[in-house]
Every structure is written in C-alpha cells, then in structure tokens.
CSV table of C-alpha atoms and ligand atoms in Angstrom, one decimal:
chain,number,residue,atom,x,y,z
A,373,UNK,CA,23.6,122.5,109.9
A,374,UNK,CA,21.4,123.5,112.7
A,375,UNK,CA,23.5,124.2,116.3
A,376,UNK,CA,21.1,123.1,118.4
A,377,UNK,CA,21.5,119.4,116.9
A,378,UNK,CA,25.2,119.8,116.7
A,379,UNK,CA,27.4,118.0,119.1
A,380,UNK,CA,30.7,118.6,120.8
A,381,UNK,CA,33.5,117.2,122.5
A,382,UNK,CA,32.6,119.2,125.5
A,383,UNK,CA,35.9,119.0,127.4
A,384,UNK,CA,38.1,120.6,124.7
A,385,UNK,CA,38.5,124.2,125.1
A,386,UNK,CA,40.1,125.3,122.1
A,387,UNK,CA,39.3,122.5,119.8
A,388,UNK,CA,35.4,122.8,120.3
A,389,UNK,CA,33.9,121.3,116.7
A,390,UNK,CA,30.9,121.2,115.5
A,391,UNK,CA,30.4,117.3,115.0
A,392,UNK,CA,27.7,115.8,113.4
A,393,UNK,CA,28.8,112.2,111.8
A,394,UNK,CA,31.1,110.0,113.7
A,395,UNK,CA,33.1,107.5,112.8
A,396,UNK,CA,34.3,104.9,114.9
A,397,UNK,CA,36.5,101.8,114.6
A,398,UNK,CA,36.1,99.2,117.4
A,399,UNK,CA,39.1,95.9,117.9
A,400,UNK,CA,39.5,93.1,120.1
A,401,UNK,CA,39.9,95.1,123.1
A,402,UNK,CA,36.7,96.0,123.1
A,403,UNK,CA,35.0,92.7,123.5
A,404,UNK,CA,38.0,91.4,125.9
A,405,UNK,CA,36.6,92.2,129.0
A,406,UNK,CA,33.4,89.9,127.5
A,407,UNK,CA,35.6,87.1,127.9
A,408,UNK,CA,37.2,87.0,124.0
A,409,UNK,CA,40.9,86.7,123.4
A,410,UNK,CA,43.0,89.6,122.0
A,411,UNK,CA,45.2,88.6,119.6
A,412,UNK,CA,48.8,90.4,120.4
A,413,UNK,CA,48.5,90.9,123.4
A,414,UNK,CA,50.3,88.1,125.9
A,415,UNK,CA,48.2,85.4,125.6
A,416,UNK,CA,46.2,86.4,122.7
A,417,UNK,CA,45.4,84.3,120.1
A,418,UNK,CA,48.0,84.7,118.0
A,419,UNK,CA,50.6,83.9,121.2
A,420,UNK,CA,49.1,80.4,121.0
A,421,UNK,CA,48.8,79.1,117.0
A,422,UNK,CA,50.6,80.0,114.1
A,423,UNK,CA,48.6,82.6,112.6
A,424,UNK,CA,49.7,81.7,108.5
A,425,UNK,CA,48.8,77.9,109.3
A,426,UNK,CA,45.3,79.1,110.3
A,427,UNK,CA,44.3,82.7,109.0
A,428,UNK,CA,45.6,82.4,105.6
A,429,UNK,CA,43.7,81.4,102.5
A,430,UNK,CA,46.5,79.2,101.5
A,431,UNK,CA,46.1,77.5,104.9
A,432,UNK,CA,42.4,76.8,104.3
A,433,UNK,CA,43.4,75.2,101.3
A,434,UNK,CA,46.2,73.3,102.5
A,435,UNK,CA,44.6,71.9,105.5
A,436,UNK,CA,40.7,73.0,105.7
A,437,UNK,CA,39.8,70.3,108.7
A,438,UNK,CA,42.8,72.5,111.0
A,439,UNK,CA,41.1,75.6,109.9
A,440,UNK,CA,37.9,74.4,111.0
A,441,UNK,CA,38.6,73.1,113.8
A,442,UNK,CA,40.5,76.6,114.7
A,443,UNK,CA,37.2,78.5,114.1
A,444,UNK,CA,34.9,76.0,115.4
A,445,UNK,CA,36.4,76.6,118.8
A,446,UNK,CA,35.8,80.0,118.2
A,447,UNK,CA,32.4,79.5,117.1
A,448,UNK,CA,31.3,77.8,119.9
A,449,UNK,CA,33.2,79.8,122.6
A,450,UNK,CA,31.5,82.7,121.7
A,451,UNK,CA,27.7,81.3,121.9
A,452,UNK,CA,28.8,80.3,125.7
A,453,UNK,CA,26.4,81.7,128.4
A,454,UNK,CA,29.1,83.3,130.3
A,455,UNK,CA,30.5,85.6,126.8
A,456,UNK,CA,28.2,88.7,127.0
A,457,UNK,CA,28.0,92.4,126.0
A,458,UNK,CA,30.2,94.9,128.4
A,459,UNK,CA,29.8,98.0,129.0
A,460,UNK,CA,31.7,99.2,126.3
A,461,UNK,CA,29.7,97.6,124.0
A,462,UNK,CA,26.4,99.1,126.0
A,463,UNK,CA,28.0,102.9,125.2
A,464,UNK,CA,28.4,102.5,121.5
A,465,UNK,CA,25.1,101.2,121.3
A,466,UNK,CA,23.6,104.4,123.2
A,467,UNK,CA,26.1,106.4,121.3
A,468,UNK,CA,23.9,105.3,117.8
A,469,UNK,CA,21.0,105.3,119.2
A,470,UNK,CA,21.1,109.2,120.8
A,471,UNK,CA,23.2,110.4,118.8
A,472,UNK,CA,21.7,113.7,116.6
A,473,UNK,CA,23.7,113.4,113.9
A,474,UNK,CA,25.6,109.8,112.5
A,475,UNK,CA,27.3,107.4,114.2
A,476,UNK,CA,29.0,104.6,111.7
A,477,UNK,CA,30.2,101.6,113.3
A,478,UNK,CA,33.1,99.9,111.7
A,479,UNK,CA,34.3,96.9,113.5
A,480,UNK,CA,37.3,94.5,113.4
A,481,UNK,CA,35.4,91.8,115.6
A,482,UNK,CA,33.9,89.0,114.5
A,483,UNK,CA,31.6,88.5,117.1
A,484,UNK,CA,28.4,89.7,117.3
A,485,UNK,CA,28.6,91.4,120.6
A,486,UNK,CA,27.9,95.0,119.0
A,487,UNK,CA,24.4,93.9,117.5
A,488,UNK,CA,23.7,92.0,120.9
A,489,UNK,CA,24.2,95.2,122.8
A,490,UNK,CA,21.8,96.6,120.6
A,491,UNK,CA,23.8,98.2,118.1
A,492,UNK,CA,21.7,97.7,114.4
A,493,UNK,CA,24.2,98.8,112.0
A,494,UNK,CA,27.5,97.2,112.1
A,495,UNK,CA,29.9,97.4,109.5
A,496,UNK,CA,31.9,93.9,109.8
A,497,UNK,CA,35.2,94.4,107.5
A,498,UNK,CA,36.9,91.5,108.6
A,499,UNK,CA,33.8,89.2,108.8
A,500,UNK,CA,31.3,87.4,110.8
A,501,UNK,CA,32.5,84.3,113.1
A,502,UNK,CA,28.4,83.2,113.1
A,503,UNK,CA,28.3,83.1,109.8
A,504,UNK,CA,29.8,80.7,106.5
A,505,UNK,CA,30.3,81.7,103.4
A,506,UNK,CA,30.3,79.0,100.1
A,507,UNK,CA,33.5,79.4,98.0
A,508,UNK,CA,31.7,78.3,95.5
A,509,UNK,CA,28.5,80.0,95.0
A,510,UNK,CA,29.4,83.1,96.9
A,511,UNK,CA,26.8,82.5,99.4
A,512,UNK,CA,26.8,83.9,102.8
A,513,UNK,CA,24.5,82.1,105.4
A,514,UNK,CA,24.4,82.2,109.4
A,515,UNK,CA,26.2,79.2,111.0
A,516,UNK,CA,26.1,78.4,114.4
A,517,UNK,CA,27.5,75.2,114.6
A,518,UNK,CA,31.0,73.5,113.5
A,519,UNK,CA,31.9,73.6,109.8
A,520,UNK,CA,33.6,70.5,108.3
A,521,UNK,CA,35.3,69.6,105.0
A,522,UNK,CA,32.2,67.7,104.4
A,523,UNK,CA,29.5,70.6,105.0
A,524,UNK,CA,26.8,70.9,102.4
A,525,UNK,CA,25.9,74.4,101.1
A,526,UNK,CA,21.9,74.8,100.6
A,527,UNK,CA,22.0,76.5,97.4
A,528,UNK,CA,24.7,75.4,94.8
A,529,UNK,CA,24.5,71.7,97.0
A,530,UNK,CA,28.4,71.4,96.6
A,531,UNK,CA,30.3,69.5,99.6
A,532,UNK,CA,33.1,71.4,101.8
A,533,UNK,CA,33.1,74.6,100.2
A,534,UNK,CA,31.7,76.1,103.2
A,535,UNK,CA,34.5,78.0,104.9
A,536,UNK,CA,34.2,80.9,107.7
A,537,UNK,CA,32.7,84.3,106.5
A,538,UNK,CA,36.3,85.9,108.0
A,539,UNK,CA,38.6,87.8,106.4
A,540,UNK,CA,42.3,86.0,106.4
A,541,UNK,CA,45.3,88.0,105.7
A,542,UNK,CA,46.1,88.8,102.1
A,543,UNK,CA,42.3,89.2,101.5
A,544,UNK,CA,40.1,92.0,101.1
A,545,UNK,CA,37.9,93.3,104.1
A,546,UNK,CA,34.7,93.9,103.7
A,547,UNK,CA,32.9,96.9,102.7
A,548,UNK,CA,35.6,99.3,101.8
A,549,UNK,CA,33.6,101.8,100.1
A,550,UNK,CA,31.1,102.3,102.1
A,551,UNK,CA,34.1,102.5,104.5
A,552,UNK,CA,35.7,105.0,102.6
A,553,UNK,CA,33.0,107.1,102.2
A,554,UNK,CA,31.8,107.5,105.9
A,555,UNK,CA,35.6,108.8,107.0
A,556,UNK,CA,35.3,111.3,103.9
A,557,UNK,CA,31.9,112.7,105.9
A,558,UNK,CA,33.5,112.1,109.5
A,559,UNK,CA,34.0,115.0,111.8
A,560,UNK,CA,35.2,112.8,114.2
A,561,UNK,CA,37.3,109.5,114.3
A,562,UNK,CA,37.1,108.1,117.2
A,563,UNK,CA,39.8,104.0,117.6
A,564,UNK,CA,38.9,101.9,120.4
A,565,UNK,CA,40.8,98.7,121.9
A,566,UNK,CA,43.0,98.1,118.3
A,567,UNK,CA,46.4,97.7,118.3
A,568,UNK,CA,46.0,99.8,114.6
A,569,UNK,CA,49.2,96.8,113.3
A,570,UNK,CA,46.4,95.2,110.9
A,571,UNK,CA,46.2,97.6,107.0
A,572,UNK,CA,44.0,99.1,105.7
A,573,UNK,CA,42.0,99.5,109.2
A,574,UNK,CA,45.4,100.9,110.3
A,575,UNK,CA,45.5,103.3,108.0
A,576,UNK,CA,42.0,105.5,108.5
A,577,UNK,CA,44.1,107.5,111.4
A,578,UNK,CA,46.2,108.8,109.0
A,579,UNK,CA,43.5,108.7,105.8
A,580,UNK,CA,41.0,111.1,107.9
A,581,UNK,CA,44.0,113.6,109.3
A,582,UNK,CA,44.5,114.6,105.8
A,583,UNK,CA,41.2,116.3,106.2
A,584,UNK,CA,42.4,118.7,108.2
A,585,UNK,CA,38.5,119.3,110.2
A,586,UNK,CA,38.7,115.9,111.5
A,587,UNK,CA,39.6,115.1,115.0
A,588,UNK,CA,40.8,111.8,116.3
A,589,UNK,CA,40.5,109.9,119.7
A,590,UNK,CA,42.2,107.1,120.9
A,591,UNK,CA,40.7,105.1,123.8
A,592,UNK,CA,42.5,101.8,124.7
A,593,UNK,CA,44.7,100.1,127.7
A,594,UNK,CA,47.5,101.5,126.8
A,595,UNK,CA,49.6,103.6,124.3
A,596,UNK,CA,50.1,102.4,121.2
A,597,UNK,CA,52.6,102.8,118.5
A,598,UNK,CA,50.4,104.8,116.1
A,599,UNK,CA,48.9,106.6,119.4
A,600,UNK,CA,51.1,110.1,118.2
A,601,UNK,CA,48.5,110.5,114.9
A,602,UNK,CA,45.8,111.2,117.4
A,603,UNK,CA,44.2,114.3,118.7
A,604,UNK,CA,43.7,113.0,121.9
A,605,UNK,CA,43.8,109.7,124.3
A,606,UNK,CA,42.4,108.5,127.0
A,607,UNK,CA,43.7,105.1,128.3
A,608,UNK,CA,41.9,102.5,130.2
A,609,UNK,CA,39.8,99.1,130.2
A,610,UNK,CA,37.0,100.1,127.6
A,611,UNK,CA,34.5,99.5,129.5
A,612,UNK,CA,35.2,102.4,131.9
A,613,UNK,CA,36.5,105.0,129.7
A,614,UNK,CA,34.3,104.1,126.9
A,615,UNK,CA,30.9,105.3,129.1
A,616,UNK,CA,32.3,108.2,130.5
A,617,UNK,CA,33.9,109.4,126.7
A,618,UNK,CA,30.0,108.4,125.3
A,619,UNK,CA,28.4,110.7,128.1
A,620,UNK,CA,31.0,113.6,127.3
A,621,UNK,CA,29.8,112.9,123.7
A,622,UNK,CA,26.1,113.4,124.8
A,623,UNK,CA,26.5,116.1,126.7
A,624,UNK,CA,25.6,114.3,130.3
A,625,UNK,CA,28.6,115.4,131.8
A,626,UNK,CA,30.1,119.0,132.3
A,627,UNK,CA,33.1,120.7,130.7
A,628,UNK,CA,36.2,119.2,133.5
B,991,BJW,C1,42.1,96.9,125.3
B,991,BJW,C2,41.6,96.1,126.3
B,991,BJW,C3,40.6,96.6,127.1
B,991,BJW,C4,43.2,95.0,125.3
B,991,BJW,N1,40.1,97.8,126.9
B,991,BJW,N2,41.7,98.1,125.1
B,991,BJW,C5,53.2,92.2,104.9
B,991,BJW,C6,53.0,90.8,104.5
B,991,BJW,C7,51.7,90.3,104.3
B,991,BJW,C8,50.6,91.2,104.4
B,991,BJW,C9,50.8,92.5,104.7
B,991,BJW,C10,52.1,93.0,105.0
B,991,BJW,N3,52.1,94.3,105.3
B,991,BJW,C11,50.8,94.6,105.3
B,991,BJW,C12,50.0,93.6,105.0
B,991,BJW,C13,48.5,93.5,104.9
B,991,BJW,C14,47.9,92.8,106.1
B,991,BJW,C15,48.5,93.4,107.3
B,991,BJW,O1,48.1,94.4,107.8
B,991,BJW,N4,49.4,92.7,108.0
B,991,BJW,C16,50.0,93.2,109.2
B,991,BJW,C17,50.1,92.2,110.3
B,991,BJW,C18,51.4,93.7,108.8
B,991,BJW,N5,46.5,93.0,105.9
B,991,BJW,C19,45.7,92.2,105.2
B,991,BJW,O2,46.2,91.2,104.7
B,991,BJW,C20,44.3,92.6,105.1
B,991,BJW,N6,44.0,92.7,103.7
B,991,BJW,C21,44.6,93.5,102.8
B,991,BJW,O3,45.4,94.3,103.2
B,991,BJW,O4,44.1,93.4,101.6
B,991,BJW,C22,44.7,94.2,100.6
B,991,BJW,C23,43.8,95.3,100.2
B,991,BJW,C24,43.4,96.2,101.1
B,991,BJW,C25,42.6,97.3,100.7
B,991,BJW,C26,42.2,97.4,99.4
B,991,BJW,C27,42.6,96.4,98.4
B,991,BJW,C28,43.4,95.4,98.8
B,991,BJW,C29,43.4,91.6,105.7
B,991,BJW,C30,43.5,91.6,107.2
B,991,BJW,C31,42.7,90.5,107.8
B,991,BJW,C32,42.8,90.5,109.3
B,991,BJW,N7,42.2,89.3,109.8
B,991,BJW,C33,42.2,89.1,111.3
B,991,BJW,C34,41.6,87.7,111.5
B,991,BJW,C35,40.1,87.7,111.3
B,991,BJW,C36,39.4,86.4,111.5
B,991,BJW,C37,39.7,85.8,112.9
B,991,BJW,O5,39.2,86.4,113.9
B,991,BJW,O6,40.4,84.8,113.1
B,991,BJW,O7,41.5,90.1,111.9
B,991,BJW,S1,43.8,89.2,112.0
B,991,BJW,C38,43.3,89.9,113.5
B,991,BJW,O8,43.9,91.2,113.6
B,991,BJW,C39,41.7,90.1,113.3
B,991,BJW,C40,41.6,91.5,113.9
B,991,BJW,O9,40.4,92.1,113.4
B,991,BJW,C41,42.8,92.2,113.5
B,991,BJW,C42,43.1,93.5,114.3
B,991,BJW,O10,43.5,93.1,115.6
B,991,BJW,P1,43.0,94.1,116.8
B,991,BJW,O11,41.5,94.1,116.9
B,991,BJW,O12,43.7,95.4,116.7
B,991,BJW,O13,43.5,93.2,118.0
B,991,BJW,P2,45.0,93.2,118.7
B,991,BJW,O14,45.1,92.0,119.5
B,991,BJW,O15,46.0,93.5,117.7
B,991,BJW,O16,44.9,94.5,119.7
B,991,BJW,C43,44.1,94.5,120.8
B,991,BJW,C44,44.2,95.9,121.4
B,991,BJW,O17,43.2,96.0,122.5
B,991,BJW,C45,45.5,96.3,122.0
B,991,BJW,O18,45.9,97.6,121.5
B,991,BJW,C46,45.3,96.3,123.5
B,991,BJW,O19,46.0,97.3,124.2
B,991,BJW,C47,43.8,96.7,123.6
B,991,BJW,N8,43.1,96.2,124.7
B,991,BJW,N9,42.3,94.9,126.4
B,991,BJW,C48,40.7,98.6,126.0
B,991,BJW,N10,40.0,95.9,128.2
C-alpha cells in the first residue's frame, strides 16, 4: 500500500485507518428526499398496501395483474420529471469517482437514481424497477413502461411471464458473492438511510465487525435499532450529512 494514496477518516483521533476499499450500502432513505417513498417509515409504502399481497412471489402468482399494477405505479412515478438525483446521491457518485482506492456500491433501491447521478457501478441486490425479467427464459430486459399479464417477452415469445426484475421477500438478492467478497476486502463499511430490518443486507454490520480492522458508519435520520453495531453515527437528512461525511472522506475538510 502506498500512504500517499491511502485515505482516512480524518476526524477520528485514535481510530485513524488506513482505508483503501469502501464499502457502502445505500436504502430508501437515500433517494427520499428525490421524492421516493420509504417503506417503514409513517407513510411509507408498506403503511399503505399489504406487503405479502404484493411483494411476495406467491402474490405474483396468485394475482399477477395487482402486482403489476403495484409496480407500474412505481414504474412510472419514478420516470416523472420532478423525481431527480439529491445530493446524497451527487456525494456517492464523487465518492467513486475520486476516490484512490475502491468504492463498491451496494444498493437496496430499485431506482436508478445512483447511475443517474453518475455513479457507473451499482450493485442492485434487490433489483431494478426499470427493468423485467421473463420467468420463463430467465431473461432480463429494460422496461419502461407498464407490464401486464399479457406482455410478450422478445426471446422465448411466451405471453405474461414478464414480471418485475425485483427481489420479493423469500427470494434471493442479487449478486451475493460478489457481495460477499467486497466486505471481505472492506476497510470501511459505511450504511446509509436503511432501516438494516430487511436479511441478509441487515446482516453485513455484523458480518464485517468480525473482521476486527473494519470500521463502520451509520448516517441516517435517526437512530436505529441496529445503530449500537456501529463505530460511529452521524444523523441527518442524507443529503446534508452525506456531502459533508464524502468531503471528510476526501480530505476537503479539516480534522474538527
Ligand atoms: C432517511 C431519510 C433521509 C428516511 N435521510 N435517512 C421471517 C419470515 C419471512 C422471511 C424472513 C423472516 N425473517 C427474515 C426473513 C428474510 C427476509 C427478511 O429480512 N424479512 C424481514 C422483514 C424480517 N428477507 C428476505 O426474504 C430476502 N431474501 C432472503 O433472505 O433470501 C434467503 C437467502 C439469503 C441469502 C442467501 C441465501 C438465501 C429478500 C428481501 C427482499 C426485500 N425486497 C424489498 C422490496 C423490493 C422491491 C420493491 O421495491 O417493491 O426491498 S422490501 C423493501 O425493504 C425493499 C428495500 O430494499 C428493503 C429495505 O428497506 P430500506 O431501504 O431499509 O427502507 P426502510 O423504509 O425500511 O428504511 C428507510 C430508512 O431511511 C429509515 O431508517 C429512515 O430513518 C431513513 N431515512 N428519510 C436519511 N432523508
């Protein structure tokens, strides 16, 4: 490792690390202030609907046109002018783009408001709203519009087994090894805007502290209820404390 490409959490006077690969998980709180619905906190989506009658593989097969219709909404209130990138979303990319060392971007989101901010690499592990997925083919294509218990997929040419490329509960999230093996290189772990109440992204607190070199931040609204397995917290609307943790991160701002 060379020190003068090695990072450091600049504020922390007995912890300072060496850091060169970061990981960091982002959740719904991150893109709220872009106009998206949480989904536990009051009002959040899952205040509203039933989430086994619509986030369930079993509810897909029991009644696909309510599922559609579900993430159709979604799907459209997303592509609205007025849902944008925030500043939050702004830091991280900056973060991956000046960062020395690497910065591995795991998300909860659906949306796409990381790779609009100008993030390239995403990892998506509970899917993509803006894109459908064939049940029966396995095929995985960008969807924009609504998706119907008639839709067509262009490869295997079957009718309405296009459903969203989302990851319902009781399914496996996507990309779990490559996952896995960026907290086994992390230095830093770094939870932003997640309520941590959804397994296995819950669980990467507590998988990386059992390496005892890594360190982990918390940045969100409020406390949580896994906020004691952190290092340290900082609590706020993300896209204020997010910036200001990025420019600590990059060295922009001095030792407080
Ligand atoms: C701000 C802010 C601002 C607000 N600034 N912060 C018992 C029964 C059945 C299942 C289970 C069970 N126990 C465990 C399970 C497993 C289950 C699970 O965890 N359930 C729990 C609810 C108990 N998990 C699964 O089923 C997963 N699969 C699985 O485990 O497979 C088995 C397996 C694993 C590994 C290897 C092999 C096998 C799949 C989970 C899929 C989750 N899917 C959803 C829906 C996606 C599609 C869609 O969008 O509709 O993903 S659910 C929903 O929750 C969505 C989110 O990604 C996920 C996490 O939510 P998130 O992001 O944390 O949002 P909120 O609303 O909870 O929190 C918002 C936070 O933001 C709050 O903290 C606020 O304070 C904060 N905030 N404004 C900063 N401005």
């Amino acid at each position: 490792m060379i020190w003068s490409r090695i990072g450091r959490i600049a504020d922390l006077p007995t912890n300072v690390l060496p850091i060169t690969t970061i990981v960091i998980l982002t959740g719904a709180g991150v893109s709220q202030e872009s106009g998206l619905d949480t989904f536990r906190d009051r009002g959040g989506v899952w205040s509203r609907v039933n989430l086994e009658d619509l986030a369930t593989p079993q509810a897909f097969h029991r009644d696909p046109a309510q599922v559609h219709a579900f993430y159709n909404d979604r799907r459209a209130r997303l592509q609205q002018p007025d849902i944008q990138p925030n500043p939050a979303h702004l830091a991280l990319a900056r973060l991956q783009r000046d960062w020395p060392g690497e910065v591995v971007l795991v998300t909860q989101n659906v949306d796409d408001l990381h790779e609009r901010a100008g993030t390239p690499r995403v990892i998506h592990m509970h899917g993509e709203l803006l894109k459908a997925r064939c049940e029966q083919c396995g095929l995985i294509l960008p969807w924009l519009g609504p998706l119907s218990v008639v839709s067509k997929c262009p490869a295997c040419r079957d009718y309405g087994r296009l459903r969203p490329h989302v990851v319902w509960f009781g399914e496996v999230p996507l990309e779990l090894p490559r996952i896995y093996d960026a907290l086994a290189r992390a230095d830093l772990f770094v939870s932003i805007g997640t309520s941590g109440s959804v397994y296995p992204a819950a669980g990467f607190v507590g998988h990386v502290r059992s390496e005892a070199k890594v360190r982990c931040v918390e940045l969100n609204l409020e406390p949580q209820s896994g906020s004691g397995q952190f290092d340290e917290s900082d609590y706020g609307p993300a896209s204020l404390i997010l910036p200001a943790f990025v420019d600590r991160l990059l060295g922009r701002v001095p030792p407080g």
